[in-house]
mmCIF file of N, CA, C and O in Angstrom:
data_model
loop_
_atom_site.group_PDB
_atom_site.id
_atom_site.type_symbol
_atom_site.label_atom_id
_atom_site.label_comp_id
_atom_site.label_asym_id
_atom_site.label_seq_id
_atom_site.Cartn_x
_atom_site.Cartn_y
_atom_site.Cartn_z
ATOM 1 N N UNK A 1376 38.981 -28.006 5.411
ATOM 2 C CA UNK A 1376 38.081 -27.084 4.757
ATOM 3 C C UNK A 1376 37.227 -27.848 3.752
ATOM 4 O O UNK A 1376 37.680 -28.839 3.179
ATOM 5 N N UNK A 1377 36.128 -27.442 3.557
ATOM 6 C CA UNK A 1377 35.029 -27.859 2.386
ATOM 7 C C UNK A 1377 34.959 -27.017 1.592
ATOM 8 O O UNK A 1377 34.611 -25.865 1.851
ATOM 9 N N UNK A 1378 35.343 -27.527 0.243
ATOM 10 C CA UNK A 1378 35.775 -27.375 -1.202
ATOM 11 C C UNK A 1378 34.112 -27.416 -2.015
ATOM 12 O O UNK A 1378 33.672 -28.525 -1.710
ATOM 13 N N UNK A 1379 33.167 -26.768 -2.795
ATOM 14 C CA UNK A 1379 32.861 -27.212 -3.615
ATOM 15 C C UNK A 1379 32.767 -26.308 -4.919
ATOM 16 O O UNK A 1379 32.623 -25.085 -4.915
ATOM 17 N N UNK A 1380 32.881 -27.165 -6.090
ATOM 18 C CA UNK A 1380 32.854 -27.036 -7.691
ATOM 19 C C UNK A 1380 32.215 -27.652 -8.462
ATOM 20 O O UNK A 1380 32.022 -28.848 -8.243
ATOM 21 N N UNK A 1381 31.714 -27.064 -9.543
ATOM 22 C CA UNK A 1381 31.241 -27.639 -10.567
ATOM 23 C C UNK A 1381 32.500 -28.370 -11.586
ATOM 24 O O UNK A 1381 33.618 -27.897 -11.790
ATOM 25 N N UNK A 1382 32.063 -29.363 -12.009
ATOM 26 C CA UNK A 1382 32.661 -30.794 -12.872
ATOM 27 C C UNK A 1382 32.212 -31.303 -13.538
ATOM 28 O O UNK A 1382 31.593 -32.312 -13.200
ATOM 29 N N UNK A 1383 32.273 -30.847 -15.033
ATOM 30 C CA UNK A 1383 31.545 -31.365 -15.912
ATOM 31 C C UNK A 1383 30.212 -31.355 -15.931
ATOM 32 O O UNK A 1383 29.751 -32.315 -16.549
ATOM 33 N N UNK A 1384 29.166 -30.386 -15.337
ATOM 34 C CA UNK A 1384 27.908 -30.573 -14.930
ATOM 35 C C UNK A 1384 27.678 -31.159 -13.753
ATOM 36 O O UNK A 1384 26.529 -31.147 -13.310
ATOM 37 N N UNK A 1385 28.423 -31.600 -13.241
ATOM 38 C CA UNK A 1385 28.017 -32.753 -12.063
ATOM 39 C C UNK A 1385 28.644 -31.452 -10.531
ATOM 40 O O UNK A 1385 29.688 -30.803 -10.584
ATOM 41 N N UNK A 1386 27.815 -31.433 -9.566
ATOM 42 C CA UNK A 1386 28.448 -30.747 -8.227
ATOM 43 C C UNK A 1386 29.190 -31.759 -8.132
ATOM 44 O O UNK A 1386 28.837 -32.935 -8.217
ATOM 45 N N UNK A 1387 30.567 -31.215 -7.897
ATOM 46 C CA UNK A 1387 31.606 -32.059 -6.857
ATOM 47 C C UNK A 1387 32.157 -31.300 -5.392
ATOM 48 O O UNK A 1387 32.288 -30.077 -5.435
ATOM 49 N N UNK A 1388 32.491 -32.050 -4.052
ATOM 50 C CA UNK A 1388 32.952 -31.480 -3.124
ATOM 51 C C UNK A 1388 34.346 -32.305 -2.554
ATOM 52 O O UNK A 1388 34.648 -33.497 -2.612
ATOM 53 N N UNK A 1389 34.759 -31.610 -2.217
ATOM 54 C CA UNK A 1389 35.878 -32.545 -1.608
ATOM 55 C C UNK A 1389 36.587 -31.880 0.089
ATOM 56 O O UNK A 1389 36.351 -30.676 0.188
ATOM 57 N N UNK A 1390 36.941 -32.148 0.657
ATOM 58 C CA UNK A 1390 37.364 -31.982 2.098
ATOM 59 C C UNK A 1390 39.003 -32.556 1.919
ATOM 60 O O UNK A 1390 39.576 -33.629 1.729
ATOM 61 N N UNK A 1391 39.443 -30.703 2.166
ATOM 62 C CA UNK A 1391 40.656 -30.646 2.377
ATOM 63 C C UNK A 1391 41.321 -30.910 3.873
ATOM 64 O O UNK A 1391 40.827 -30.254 4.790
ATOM 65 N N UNK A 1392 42.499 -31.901 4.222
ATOM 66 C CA UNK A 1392 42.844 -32.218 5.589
ATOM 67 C C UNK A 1392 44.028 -31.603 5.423
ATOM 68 O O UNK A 1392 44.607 -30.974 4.538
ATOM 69 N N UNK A 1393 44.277 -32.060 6.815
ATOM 70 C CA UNK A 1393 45.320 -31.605 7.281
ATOM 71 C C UNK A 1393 47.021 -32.060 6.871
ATOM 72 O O UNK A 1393 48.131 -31.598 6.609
ATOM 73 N N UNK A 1394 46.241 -33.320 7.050
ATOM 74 C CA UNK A 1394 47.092 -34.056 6.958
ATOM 75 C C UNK A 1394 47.486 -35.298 5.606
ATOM 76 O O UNK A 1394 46.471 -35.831 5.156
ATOM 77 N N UNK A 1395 48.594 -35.686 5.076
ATOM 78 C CA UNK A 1395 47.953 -36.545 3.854
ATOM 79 C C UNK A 1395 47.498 -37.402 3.699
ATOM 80 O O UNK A 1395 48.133 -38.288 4.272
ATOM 81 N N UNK A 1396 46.513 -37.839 3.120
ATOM 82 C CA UNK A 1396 45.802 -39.136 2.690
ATOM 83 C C UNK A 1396 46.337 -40.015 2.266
ATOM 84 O O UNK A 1396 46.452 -41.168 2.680
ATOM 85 N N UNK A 1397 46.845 -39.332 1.076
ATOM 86 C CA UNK A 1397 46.947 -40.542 -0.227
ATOM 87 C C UNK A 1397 48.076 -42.122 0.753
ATOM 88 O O UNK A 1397 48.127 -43.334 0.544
ATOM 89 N N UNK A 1398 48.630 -41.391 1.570
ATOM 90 C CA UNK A 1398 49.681 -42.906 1.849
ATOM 91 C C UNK A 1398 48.825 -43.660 3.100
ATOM 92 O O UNK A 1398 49.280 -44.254 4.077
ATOM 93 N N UNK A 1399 47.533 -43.437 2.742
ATOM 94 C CA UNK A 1399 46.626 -44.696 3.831
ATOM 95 C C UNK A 1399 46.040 -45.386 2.370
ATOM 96 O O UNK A 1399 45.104 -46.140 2.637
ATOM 97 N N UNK A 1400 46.320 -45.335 0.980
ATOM 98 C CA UNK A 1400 45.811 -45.595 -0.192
ATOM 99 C C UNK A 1400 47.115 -46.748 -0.014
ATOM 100 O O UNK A 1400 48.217 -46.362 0.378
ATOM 101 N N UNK A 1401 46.826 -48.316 -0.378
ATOM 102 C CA UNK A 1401 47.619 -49.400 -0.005
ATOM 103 C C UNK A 1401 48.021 -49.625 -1.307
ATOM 104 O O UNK A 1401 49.207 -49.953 -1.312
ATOM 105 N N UNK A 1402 47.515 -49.587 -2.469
ATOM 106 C CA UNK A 1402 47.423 -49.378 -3.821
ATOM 107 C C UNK A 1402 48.238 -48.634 -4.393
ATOM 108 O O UNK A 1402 47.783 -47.495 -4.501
ATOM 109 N N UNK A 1403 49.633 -48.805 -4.975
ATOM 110 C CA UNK A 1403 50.354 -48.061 -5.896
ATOM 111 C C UNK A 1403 49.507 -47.238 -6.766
ATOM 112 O O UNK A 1403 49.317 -46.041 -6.553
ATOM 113 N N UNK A 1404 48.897 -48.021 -7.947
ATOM 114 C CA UNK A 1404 48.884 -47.500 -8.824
ATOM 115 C C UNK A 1404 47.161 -46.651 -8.407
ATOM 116 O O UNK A 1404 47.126 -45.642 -9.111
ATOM 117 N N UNK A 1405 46.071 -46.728 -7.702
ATOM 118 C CA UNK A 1405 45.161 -45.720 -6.847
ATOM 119 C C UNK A 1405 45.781 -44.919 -6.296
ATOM 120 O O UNK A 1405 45.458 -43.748 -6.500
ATOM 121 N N UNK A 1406 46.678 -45.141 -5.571
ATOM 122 C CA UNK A 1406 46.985 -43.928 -4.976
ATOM 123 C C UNK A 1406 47.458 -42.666 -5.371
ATOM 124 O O UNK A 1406 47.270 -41.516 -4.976
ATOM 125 N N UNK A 1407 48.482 -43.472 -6.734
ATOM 126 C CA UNK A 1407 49.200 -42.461 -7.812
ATOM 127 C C UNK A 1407 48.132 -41.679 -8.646
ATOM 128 O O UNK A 1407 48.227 -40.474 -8.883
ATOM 129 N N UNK A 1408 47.257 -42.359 -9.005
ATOM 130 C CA UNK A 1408 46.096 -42.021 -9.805
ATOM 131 C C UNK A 1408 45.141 -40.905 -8.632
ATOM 132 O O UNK A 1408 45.009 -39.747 -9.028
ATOM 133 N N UNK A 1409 44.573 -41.230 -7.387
ATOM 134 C CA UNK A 1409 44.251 -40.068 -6.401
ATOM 135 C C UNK A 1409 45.181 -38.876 -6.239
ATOM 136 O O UNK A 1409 44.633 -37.850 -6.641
ATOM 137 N N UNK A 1410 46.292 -38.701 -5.824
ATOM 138 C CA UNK A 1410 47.068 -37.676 -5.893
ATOM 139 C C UNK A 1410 47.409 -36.883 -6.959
ATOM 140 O O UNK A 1410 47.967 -35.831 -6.646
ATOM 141 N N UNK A 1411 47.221 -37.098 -8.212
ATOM 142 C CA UNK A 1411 47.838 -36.844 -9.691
ATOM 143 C C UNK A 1411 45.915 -35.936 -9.742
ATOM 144 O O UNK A 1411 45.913 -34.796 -10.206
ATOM 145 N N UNK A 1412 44.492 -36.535 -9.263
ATOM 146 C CA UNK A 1412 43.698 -36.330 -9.584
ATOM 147 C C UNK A 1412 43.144 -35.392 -7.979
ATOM 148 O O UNK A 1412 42.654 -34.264 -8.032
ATOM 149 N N UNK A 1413 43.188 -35.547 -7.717
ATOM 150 C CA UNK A 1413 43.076 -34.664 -6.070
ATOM 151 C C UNK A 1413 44.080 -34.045 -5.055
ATOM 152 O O UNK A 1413 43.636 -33.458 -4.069
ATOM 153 N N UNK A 1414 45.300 -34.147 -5.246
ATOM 154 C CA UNK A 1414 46.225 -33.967 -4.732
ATOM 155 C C UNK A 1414 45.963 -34.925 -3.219
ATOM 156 O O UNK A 1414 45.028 -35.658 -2.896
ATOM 157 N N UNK A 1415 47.437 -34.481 -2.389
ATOM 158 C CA UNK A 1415 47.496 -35.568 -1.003
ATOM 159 C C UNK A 1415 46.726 -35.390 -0.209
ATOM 160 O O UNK A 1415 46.465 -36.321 0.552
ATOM 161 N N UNK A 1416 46.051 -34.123 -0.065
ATOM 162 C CA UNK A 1416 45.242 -34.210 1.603
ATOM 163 C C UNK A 1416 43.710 -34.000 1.160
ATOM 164 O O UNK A 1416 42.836 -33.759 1.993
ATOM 165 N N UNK A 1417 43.473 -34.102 -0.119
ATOM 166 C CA UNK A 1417 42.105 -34.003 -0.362
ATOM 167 C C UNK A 1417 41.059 -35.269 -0.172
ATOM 168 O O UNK A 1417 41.710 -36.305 -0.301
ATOM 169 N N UNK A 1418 40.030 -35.474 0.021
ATOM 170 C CA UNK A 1418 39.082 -36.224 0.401
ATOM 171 C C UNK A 1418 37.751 -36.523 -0.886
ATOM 172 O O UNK A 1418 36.823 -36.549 -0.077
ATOM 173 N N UNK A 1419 37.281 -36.678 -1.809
ATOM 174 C CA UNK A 1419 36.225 -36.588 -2.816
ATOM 175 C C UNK A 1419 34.923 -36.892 -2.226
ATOM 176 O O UNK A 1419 34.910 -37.841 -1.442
ATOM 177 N N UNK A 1420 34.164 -36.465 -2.378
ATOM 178 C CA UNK A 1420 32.497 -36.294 -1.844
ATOM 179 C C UNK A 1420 31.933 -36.817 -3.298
ATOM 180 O O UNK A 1420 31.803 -35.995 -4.205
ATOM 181 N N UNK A 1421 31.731 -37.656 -3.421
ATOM 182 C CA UNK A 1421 31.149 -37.916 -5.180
ATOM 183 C C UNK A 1421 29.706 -37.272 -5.174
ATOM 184 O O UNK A 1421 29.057 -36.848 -4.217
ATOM 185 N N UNK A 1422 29.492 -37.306 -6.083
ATOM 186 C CA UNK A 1422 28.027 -36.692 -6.516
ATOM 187 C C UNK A 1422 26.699 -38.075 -6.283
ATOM 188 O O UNK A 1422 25.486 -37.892 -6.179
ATOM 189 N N UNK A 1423 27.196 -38.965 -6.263
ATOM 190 C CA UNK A 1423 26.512 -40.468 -6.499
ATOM 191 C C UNK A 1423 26.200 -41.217 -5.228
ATOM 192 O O UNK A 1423 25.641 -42.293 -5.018
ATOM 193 N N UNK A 1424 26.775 -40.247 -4.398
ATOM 194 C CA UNK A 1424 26.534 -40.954 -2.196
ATOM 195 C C UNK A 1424 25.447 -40.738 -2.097
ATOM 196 O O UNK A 1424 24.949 -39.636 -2.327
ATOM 197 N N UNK A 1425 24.928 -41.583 -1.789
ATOM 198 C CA UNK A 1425 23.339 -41.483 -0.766
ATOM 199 C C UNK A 1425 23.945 -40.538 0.475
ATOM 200 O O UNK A 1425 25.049 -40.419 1.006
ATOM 201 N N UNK A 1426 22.795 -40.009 0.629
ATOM 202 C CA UNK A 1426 22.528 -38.800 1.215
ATOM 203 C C UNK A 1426 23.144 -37.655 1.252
ATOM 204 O O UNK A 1426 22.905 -36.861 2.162
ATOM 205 N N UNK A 1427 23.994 -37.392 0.319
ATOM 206 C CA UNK A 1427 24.893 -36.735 0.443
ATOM 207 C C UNK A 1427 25.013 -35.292 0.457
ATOM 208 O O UNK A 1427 26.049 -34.696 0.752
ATOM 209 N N UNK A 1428 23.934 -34.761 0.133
ATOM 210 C CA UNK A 1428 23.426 -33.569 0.605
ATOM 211 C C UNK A 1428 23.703 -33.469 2.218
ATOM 212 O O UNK A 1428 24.616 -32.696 2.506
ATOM 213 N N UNK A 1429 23.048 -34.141 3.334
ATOM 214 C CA UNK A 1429 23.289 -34.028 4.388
ATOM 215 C C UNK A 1429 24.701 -34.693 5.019
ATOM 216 O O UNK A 1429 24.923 -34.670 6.230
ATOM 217 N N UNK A 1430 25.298 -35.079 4.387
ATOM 218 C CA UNK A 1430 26.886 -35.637 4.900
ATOM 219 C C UNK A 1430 27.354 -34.013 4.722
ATOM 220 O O UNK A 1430 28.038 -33.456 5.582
ATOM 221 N N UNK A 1431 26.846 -33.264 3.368
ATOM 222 C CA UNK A 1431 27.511 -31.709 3.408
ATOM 223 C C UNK A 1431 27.577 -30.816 4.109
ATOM 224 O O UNK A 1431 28.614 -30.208 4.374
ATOM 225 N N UNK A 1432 26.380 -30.559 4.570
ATOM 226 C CA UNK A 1432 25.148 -29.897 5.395
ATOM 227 C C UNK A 1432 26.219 -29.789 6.779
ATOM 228 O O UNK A 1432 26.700 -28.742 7.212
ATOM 229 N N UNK A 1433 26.479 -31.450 7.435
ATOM 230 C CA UNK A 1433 26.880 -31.774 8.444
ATOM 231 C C UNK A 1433 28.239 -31.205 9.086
ATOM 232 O O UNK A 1433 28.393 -30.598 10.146
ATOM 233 N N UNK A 1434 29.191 -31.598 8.097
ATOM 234 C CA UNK A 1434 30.433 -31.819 7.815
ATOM 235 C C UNK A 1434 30.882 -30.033 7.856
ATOM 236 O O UNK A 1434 31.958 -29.702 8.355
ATOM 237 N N UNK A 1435 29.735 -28.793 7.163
ATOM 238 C CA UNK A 1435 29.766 -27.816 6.999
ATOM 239 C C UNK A 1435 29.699 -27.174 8.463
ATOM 240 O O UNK A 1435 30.423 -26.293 8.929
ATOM 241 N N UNK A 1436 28.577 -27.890 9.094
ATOM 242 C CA UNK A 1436 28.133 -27.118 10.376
ATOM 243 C C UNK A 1436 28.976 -27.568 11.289
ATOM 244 O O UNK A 1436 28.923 -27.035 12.397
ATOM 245 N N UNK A 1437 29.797 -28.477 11.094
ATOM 246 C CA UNK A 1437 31.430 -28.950 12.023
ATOM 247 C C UNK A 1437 32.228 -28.106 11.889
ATOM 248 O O UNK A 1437 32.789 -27.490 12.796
ATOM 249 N N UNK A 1438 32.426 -27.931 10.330
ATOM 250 C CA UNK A 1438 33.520 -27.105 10.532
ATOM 251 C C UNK A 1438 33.336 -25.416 10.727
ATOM 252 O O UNK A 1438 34.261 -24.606 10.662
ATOM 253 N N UNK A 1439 31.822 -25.082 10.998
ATOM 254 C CA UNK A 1439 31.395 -23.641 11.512
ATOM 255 C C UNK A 1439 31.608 -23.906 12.979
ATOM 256 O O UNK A 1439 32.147 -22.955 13.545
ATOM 257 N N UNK A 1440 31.379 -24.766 13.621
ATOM 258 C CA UNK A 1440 31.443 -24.567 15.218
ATOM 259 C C UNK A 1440 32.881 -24.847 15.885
ATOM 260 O O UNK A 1440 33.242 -24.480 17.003
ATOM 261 N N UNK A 1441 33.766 -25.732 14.744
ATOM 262 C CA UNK A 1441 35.159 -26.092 15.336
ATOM 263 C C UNK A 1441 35.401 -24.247 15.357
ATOM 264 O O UNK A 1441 35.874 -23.904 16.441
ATOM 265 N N UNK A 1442 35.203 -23.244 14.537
ATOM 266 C CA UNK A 1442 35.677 -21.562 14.829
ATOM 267 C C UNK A 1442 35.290 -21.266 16.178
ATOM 268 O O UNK A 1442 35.865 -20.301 16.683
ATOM 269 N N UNK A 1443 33.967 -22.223 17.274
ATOM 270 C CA UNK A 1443 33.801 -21.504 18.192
ATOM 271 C C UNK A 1443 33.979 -22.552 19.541
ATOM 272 O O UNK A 1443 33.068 -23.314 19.864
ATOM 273 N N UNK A 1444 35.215 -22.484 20.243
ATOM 274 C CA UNK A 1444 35.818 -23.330 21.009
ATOM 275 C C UNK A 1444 34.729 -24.417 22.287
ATOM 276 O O UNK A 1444 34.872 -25.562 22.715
ATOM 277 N N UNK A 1445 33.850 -23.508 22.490
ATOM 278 C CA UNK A 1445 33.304 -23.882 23.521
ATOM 279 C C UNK A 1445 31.896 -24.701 22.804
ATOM 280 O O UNK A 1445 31.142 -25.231 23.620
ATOM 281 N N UNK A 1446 31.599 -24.793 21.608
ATOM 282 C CA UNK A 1446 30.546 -25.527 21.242
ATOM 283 C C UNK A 1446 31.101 -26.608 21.415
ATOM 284 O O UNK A 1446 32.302 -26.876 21.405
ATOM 285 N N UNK A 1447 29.733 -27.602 21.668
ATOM 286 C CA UNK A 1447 29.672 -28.649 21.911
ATOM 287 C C UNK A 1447 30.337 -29.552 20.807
ATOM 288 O O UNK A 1447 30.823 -30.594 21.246
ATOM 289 N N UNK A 1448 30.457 -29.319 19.326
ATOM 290 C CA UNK A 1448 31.122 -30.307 18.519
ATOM 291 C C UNK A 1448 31.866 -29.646 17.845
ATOM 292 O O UNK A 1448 32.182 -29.813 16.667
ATOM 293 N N UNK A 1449 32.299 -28.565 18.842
ATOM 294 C CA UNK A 1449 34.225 -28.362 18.309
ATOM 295 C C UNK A 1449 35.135 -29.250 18.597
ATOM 296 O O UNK A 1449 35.323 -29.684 19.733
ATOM 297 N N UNK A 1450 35.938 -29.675 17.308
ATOM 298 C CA UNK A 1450 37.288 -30.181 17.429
ATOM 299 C C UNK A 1450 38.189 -29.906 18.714
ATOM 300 O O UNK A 1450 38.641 -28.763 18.764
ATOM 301 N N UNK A 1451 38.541 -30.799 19.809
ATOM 302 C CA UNK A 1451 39.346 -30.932 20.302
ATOM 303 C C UNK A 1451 40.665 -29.453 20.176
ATOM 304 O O UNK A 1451 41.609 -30.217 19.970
ATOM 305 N N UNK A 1452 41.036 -28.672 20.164
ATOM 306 C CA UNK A 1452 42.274 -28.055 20.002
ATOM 307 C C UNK A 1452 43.614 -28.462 21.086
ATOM 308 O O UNK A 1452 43.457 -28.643 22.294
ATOM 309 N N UNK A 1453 44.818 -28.550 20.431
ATOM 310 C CA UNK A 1453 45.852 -28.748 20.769
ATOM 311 C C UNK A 1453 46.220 -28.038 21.962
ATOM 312 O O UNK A 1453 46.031 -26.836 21.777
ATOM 313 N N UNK A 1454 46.699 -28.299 23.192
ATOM 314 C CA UNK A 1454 47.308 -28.001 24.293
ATOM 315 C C UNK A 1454 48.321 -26.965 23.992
ATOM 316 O O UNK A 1454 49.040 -26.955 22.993
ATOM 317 N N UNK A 1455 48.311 -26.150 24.886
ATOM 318 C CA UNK A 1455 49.469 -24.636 24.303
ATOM 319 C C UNK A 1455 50.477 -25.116 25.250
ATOM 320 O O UNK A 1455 50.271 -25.568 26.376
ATOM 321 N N UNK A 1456 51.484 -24.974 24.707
ATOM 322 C CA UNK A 1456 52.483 -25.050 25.116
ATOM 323 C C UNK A 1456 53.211 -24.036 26.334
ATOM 324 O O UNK A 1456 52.958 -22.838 26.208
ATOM 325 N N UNK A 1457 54.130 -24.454 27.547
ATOM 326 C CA UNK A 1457 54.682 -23.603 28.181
ATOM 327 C C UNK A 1457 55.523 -22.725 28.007
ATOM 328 O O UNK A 1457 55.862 -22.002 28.944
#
């Protein structure tokens, strides 16, 4: 899911997964410091990325079409089981 808030004046966004992040962070003491500040499956969108308006834009209209199975840049879904 795409998260956004205001922070101190500054837009911030962040992209919540599924799955956790923080232990692909190789870095003790980053990683401790990311999780303590974003929790594990969150992602940060800084305010300071080039282009980053359209990384939003993008990332937004992914996750509107992953709701509709048969578009062309829906997510893959998991095989149902027998």
């Amino acid at each position: 899911a795409l998260e956004q808030r205001e922070n101190q004046g500054e837009a911030g966004a962040r992209i919540r997964l599924n799955q956790p992040l923080a232990g692909q962070i190789a870095n003790p003491l980053v990683r401790r410091l990311h999780t303590a500040l974003h929790g594990t499956t969150a992602l940060p969108i800084y305010a300071s990325l080039s282009q980053r308006d359209e990384l939003l834009a993008r990332i937004a209209a992914c996750v509107a079409d992953n709701s509709e199975p048969n578009h062309p840049t829906a997510l893959p879904q998991p095989a149902a089981r027998p």
